[in-house]
Amino acid sequence: MTTLRDISTAHQLVCFMFTRHDTVGRTGWLAAHNTPQPYSRKFDYKFTQVNLTYFTFSLLQVYIFSLVSAIYLYLFRKQNGLPSSTVSLFRFIMGSEESFKDSPSQGATQDCQQVKQASKTKNRNFLERSSGGLVERVKSRLLAIPLVGGFIQEVLSLVSSGLDIVEDLPRHLCCPHKYSCLSYILKGGLRMFSLGFLMQAALTTFSSFTAILKKPTAIFRTVFNKVNTKLALFLGSYCAIFRAVSCLLRWMRNKDSDQHALVAGALAGFSLRFYKSITIALYAATKLLEILYFKGIQLYKFPYFKSADIFIYAFSTAFIFHAAVMEPHTVRPAYWKFLLRVTENKFSMMNRQLLDVFGVHSSKLYPDYWPNYVPGFTQLTKVSK
């Protein structure tokens, strides 16, 4: 009798045969990208089966990301702690101030008495700090608008004065940033908030492009939808919390330390509450496991498995295909649409009512589908439910 294990093994063998002949060198990236895919949706579905409340499940996602974030940011502050690509990502999000510095005065753990006060020289015009000539041209044209120009000038003066006041607030001697701690926190948080909002708004606008063409006024409702603030709040608070806790610990302990990143990273991880995603949490976790294992190979002589990326990719793809056949309701909706598109809807044209005997609710997504069998080749008849 055919079992679920036999079907899954067959999927793995087929996937391995295909990935073994991938000579382009994509399997490493595909393995890292594909590994969290099957488990994220399965993870989500299994917890709904045991009647876990949405609040508890959301917290579990946050706890996973918080733990992973703490380790990531601790390694971010260590020399050669993370691969260069990952370091570049965290420097973009958190800023280069908190990363490892090669200079002796910015080492891993330092006494504040050995750190010199940073230069106070700064440009007060916050617009000129951004993009030079382009910003000046835009500013001059805005100020030239009748009636509105005076109002814009007043707003710019108030904002500039506010930034001056914030930048002149205290900064701890151990802090690696140039201006005050509050300025450091606000600038990082606002920068990532703006970036997150623009990214999400662009995606939302692109997906609603047809509706906007029919009704141009819909663009305002699309851009300023509260959904667009979720990614912005996640990225903005992630950066701001990490910077705030790092500065706070330097003030409290009167020294800088790599261990501060453990606390700051863990607390910053709670920002995932604004953008709940088990996929992000599991992807970050699997990527961290990969980084740690390769460190183990370099430092502690962990065993190195040749073509491990091929096996991981084959297993992950087999897992997804197995779920697509046996439990399509557990596959991520976007990935399910992708499978239907590349197979010309062949994945949906399976008689999954015959698979319900395995007890995994295979026909849940298509409960009424039954193929038109030719009577001369089979005696199967549809069973009314």
PDB file of N, CA and C in Angstrom, residues 239-282:
ATOM      1  N   CYS A 239      15.418  50.008  13.845  1.00  0.00           N
ATOM      2  CA  CYS A 239      16.634  50.825  13.916  1.00  0.00           C
ATOM      3  C   CYS A 239      16.637  51.699  15.166  1.00  0.00           C
ATOM      4  N   ALA A 240      15.506  52.356  15.441  1.00  0.00           N
ATOM      5  CA  ALA A 240      15.446  53.304  16.564  1.00  0.00           C
ATOM      6  C   ALA A 240      15.635  52.600  17.905  1.00  0.00           C
ATOM      7  N   ILE A 241      15.003  51.438  18.094  1.00  0.00           N
ATOM      8  CA  ILE A 241      15.129  50.715  19.367  1.00  0.00           C
ATOM      9  C   ILE A 241      16.563  50.251  19.578  1.00  0.00           C
ATOM     10  N   PHE A 242      17.185  49.720  18.521  1.00  0.00           N
ATOM     11  CA  PHE A 242      18.570  49.259  18.660  1.00  0.00           C
ATOM     12  C   PHE A 242      19.493  50.413  19.043  1.00  0.00           C
ATOM     13  N   ARG A 243      19.340  51.544  18.387  1.00  0.00           N
ATOM     14  CA  ARG A 243      20.185  52.699  18.699  1.00  0.00           C
ATOM     15  C   ARG A 243      19.900  53.226  20.103  1.00  0.00           C
ATOM     16  N   ALA A 244      18.615  53.284  20.468  1.00  0.00           N
ATOM     17  CA  ALA A 244      18.249  53.827  21.779  1.00  0.00           C
ATOM     18  C   ALA A 244      18.799  52.965  22.908  1.00  0.00           C
ATOM     19  N   VAL A 245      18.653  51.649  22.791  1.00  0.00           N
ATOM     20  CA  VAL A 245      19.136  50.754  23.845  1.00  0.00           C
ATOM     21  C   VAL A 245      20.660  50.770  23.901  1.00  0.00           C
ATOM     22  N   SER A 246      21.316  50.819  22.748  1.00  0.00           N
ATOM     23  CA  SER A 246      22.782  50.877  22.729  1.00  0.00           C
ATOM     24  C   SER A 246      23.287  52.128  23.439  1.00  0.00           C
ATOM     25  N   CYS A 247      22.673  53.274  23.146  1.00  0.00           N
ATOM     26  CA  CYS A 247      23.074  54.520  23.812  1.00  0.00           C
ATOM     27  C   CYS A 247      22.764  54.469  25.304  1.00  0.00           C
ATOM     28  N   LEU A 248      21.607  53.925  25.658  1.00  0.00           N
ATOM     29  CA  LEU A 248      21.216  53.846  27.066  1.00  0.00           C
ATOM     30  C   LEU A 248      22.197  52.997  27.863  1.00  0.00           C
ATOM     31  N   LEU A 249      22.621  51.876  27.302  1.00  0.00           N
ATOM     32  CA  LEU A 249      23.569  51.006  28.001  1.00  0.00           C
ATOM     33  C   LEU A 249      24.933  51.675  28.144  1.00  0.00           C
ATOM     34  N   ARG A 250      25.316  52.467  27.163  1.00  0.00           N
ATOM     35  CA  ARG A 250      26.587  53.193  27.292  1.00  0.00           C
ATOM     36  C   ARG A 250      26.504  54.233  28.409  1.00  0.00           C
ATOM     37  N   TRP A 251      25.366  54.888  28.535  1.00  0.00           N
ATOM     38  CA  TRP A 251      25.184  55.848  29.626  1.00  0.00           C
ATOM     39  C   TRP A 251      25.154  55.140  30.977  1.00  0.00           C
ATOM     40  N   MET A 252      24.510  53.987  31.046  1.00  0.00           N
ATOM     41  CA  MET A 252      24.364  53.282  32.323  1.00  0.00           C
ATOM     42  C   MET A 252      25.670  52.643  32.771  1.00  0.00           C
ATOM     43  N   ARG A 253      26.416  52.044  31.845  1.00  0.00           N
ATOM     44  CA  ARG A 253      27.614  51.296  32.211  1.00  0.00           C
ATOM     45  C   ARG A 253      28.898  52.105  32.038  1.00  0.00           C
ATOM     46  N   ASN A 254      28.780  53.273  31.423  1.00  0.00           N
ATOM     47  CA  ASN A 254      29.928  54.145  31.215  1.00  0.00           C
ATOM     48  C   ASN A 254      31.029  53.473  30.395  1.00  0.00           C
ATOM     49  N   LYS A 255      30.641  52.602  29.506  1.00  0.00           N
ATOM     50  CA  LYS A 255      31.577  51.967  28.585  1.00  0.00           C
ATOM     51  C   LYS A 255      30.797  51.351  27.433  1.00  0.00           C
ATOM     52  N   ASP A 256      31.516  51.057  26.354  1.00  0.00           N
ATOM     53  CA  ASP A 256      30.902  50.415  25.194  1.00  0.00           C
ATOM     54  C   ASP A 256      31.333  48.958  25.162  1.00  0.00           C
ATOM     55  N   SER A 257      30.454  48.085  24.700  1.00  0.00           N
ATOM     56  CA  SER A 257      30.756  46.659  24.679  1.00  0.00           C
ATOM     57  C   SER A 257      29.951  45.980  23.584  1.00  0.00           C
ATOM     58  N   ASP A 258      30.543  44.929  22.996  1.00  0.00           N
ATOM     59  CA  ASP A 258      29.819  44.134  22.005  1.00  0.00           C
ATOM     60  C   ASP A 258      28.584  43.481  22.607  1.00  0.00           C
ATOM     61  N   GLN A 259      28.637  43.188  23.900  1.00  0.00           N
ATOM     62  CA  GLN A 259      27.511  42.516  24.552  1.00  0.00           C
ATOM     63  C   GLN A 259      26.268  43.398  24.610  1.00  0.00           C
ATOM     64  N   HIS A 260      26.435  44.704  24.473  1.00  0.00           N
ATOM     65  CA  HIS A 260      25.278  45.596  24.426  1.00  0.00           C
ATOM     66  C   HIS A 260      24.379  45.246  23.246  1.00  0.00           C
ATOM     67  N   ALA A 261      24.999  44.763  22.166  1.00  0.00           N
ATOM     68  CA  ALA A 261      24.225  44.439  20.963  1.00  0.00           C
ATOM     69  C   ALA A 261      23.280  43.270  21.203  1.00  0.00           C
ATOM     70  N   LEU A 262      23.618  42.378  22.137  1.00  0.00           N
ATOM     71  CA  LEU A 262      22.713  41.267  22.457  1.00  0.00           C
ATOM     72  C   LEU A 262      21.400  41.788  23.020  1.00  0.00           C
ATOM     73  N   VAL A 263      21.502  42.703  23.976  1.00  0.00           N
ATOM     74  CA  VAL A 263      20.295  43.269  24.595  1.00  0.00           C
ATOM     75  C   VAL A 263      19.554  44.156  23.601  1.00  0.00           C
ATOM     76  N   ALA A 264      20.302  45.033  22.929  1.00  0.00           N
ATOM     77  CA  ALA A 264      19.677  45.962  21.982  1.00  0.00           C
ATOM     78  C   ALA A 264      19.037  45.217  20.816  1.00  0.00           C
ATOM     79  N   GLY A 265      19.714  44.187  20.319  1.00  0.00           N
ATOM     80  CA  GLY A 265      19.165  43.413  19.207  1.00  0.00           C
ATOM     81  C   GLY A 265      17.926  42.638  19.591  1.00  0.00           C
ATOM     82  N   ALA A 266      17.928  42.074  20.809  1.00  0.00           N
ATOM     83  CA  ALA A 266      16.757  41.323  21.268  1.00  0.00           C
ATOM     84  C   ALA A 266      15.541  42.234  21.410  1.00  0.00           C
ATOM     85  N   LEU A 267      15.736  43.401  21.996  1.00  0.00           N
ATOM     86  CA  LEU A 267      14.616  44.334  22.156  1.00  0.00           C
ATOM     87  C   LEU A 267      14.169  44.903  20.807  1.00  0.00           C
ATOM     88  N   ALA A 268      15.116  45.147  19.913  1.00  0.00           N
ATOM     89  CA  ALA A 268      14.756  45.643  18.581  1.00  0.00           C
ATOM     90  C   ALA A 268      13.944  44.613  17.810  1.00  0.00           C
ATOM     91  N   GLY A 269      14.187  43.327  18.085  1.00  0.00           N
ATOM     92  CA  GLY A 269      13.449  42.274  17.398  1.00  0.00           C
ATOM     93  C   GLY A 269      11.957  42.304  17.651  1.00  0.00           C
ATOM     94  N   PHE A 270      11.541  42.926  18.751  1.00  0.00           N
ATOM     95  CA  PHE A 270      10.112  43.013  19.055  1.00  0.00           C
ATOM     96  C   PHE A 270       9.382  43.945  18.086  1.00  0.00           C
ATOM     97  N   SER A 271      10.122  44.657  17.258  1.00  0.00           N
ATOM     98  CA  SER A 271       9.483  45.521  16.257  1.00  0.00           C
ATOM     99  C   SER A 271       8.735  44.712  15.202  1.00  0.00           C
ATOM    100  N   LEU A 272       8.992  43.401  15.138  1.00  0.00           N
ATOM    101  CA  LEU A 272       8.259  42.554  14.189  1.00  0.00           C
ATOM    102  C   LEU A 272       6.770  42.510  14.511  1.00  0.00           C
ATOM    103  N   ARG A 273       6.383  42.981  15.693  1.00  0.00           N
ATOM    104  CA  ARG A 273       4.968  43.067  16.043  1.00  0.00           C
ATOM    105  C   ARG A 273       4.212  43.966  15.064  1.00  0.00           C
ATOM    106  N   PHE A 274       4.911  44.927  14.474  1.00  0.00           N
ATOM    107  CA  PHE A 274       4.258  45.832  13.524  1.00  0.00           C
ATOM    108  C   PHE A 274       4.086  45.201  12.146  1.00  0.00           C
ATOM    109  N   TYR A 275       4.892  44.173  11.851  1.00  0.00           N
ATOM    110  CA  TYR A 275       4.870  43.570  10.513  1.00  0.00           C
ATOM    111  C   TYR A 275       5.006  42.056  10.674  1.00  0.00           C
ATOM    112  N   LYS A 276       3.979  41.444  11.236  1.00  0.00           N
ATOM    113  CA  LYS A 276       4.037  40.030  11.603  1.00  0.00           C
ATOM    114  C   LYS A 276       4.279  39.162  10.372  1.00  0.00           C
ATOM    115  N   SER A 277       5.339  38.364  10.427  1.00  0.00           N
ATOM    116  CA  SER A 277       5.678  37.497   9.304  1.00  0.00           C
ATOM    117  C   SER A 277       6.528  36.345   9.805  1.00  0.00           C
ATOM    118  N   ILE A 278       5.958  35.152   9.806  1.00  0.00           N
ATOM    119  CA  ILE A 278       6.727  33.973  10.204  1.00  0.00           C
ATOM    120  C   ILE A 278       7.796  33.673   9.162  1.00  0.00           C
ATOM    121  N   THR A 279       7.563  34.093   7.900  1.00  0.00           N
ATOM    122  CA  THR A 279       8.548  33.872   6.842  1.00  0.00           C
ATOM    123  C   THR A 279       9.832  34.642   7.127  1.00  0.00           C
ATOM    124  N   ILE A 280       9.705  35.909   7.530  1.00  0.00           N
ATOM    125  CA  ILE A 280      10.886  36.714   7.865  1.00  0.00           C
ATOM    126  C   ILE A 280      11.634  36.092   9.037  1.00  0.00           C
ATOM    127  N   ALA A 281      10.898  35.674  10.060  1.00  0.00           N
ATOM    128  CA  ALA A 281      11.526  35.094  11.249  1.00  0.00           C
ATOM    129  C   ALA A 281      12.280  33.815  10.904  1.00  0.00           C
ATOM    130  N   LEU A 282      11.654  32.926  10.125  1.00  0.00           N
ATOM    131  CA  LEU A 282      12.294  31.652   9.797  1.00  0.00           C
ATOM    132  C   LEU A 282      13.419  31.836   8.787  1.00  0.00           C
TER     133      LEU A 282
END
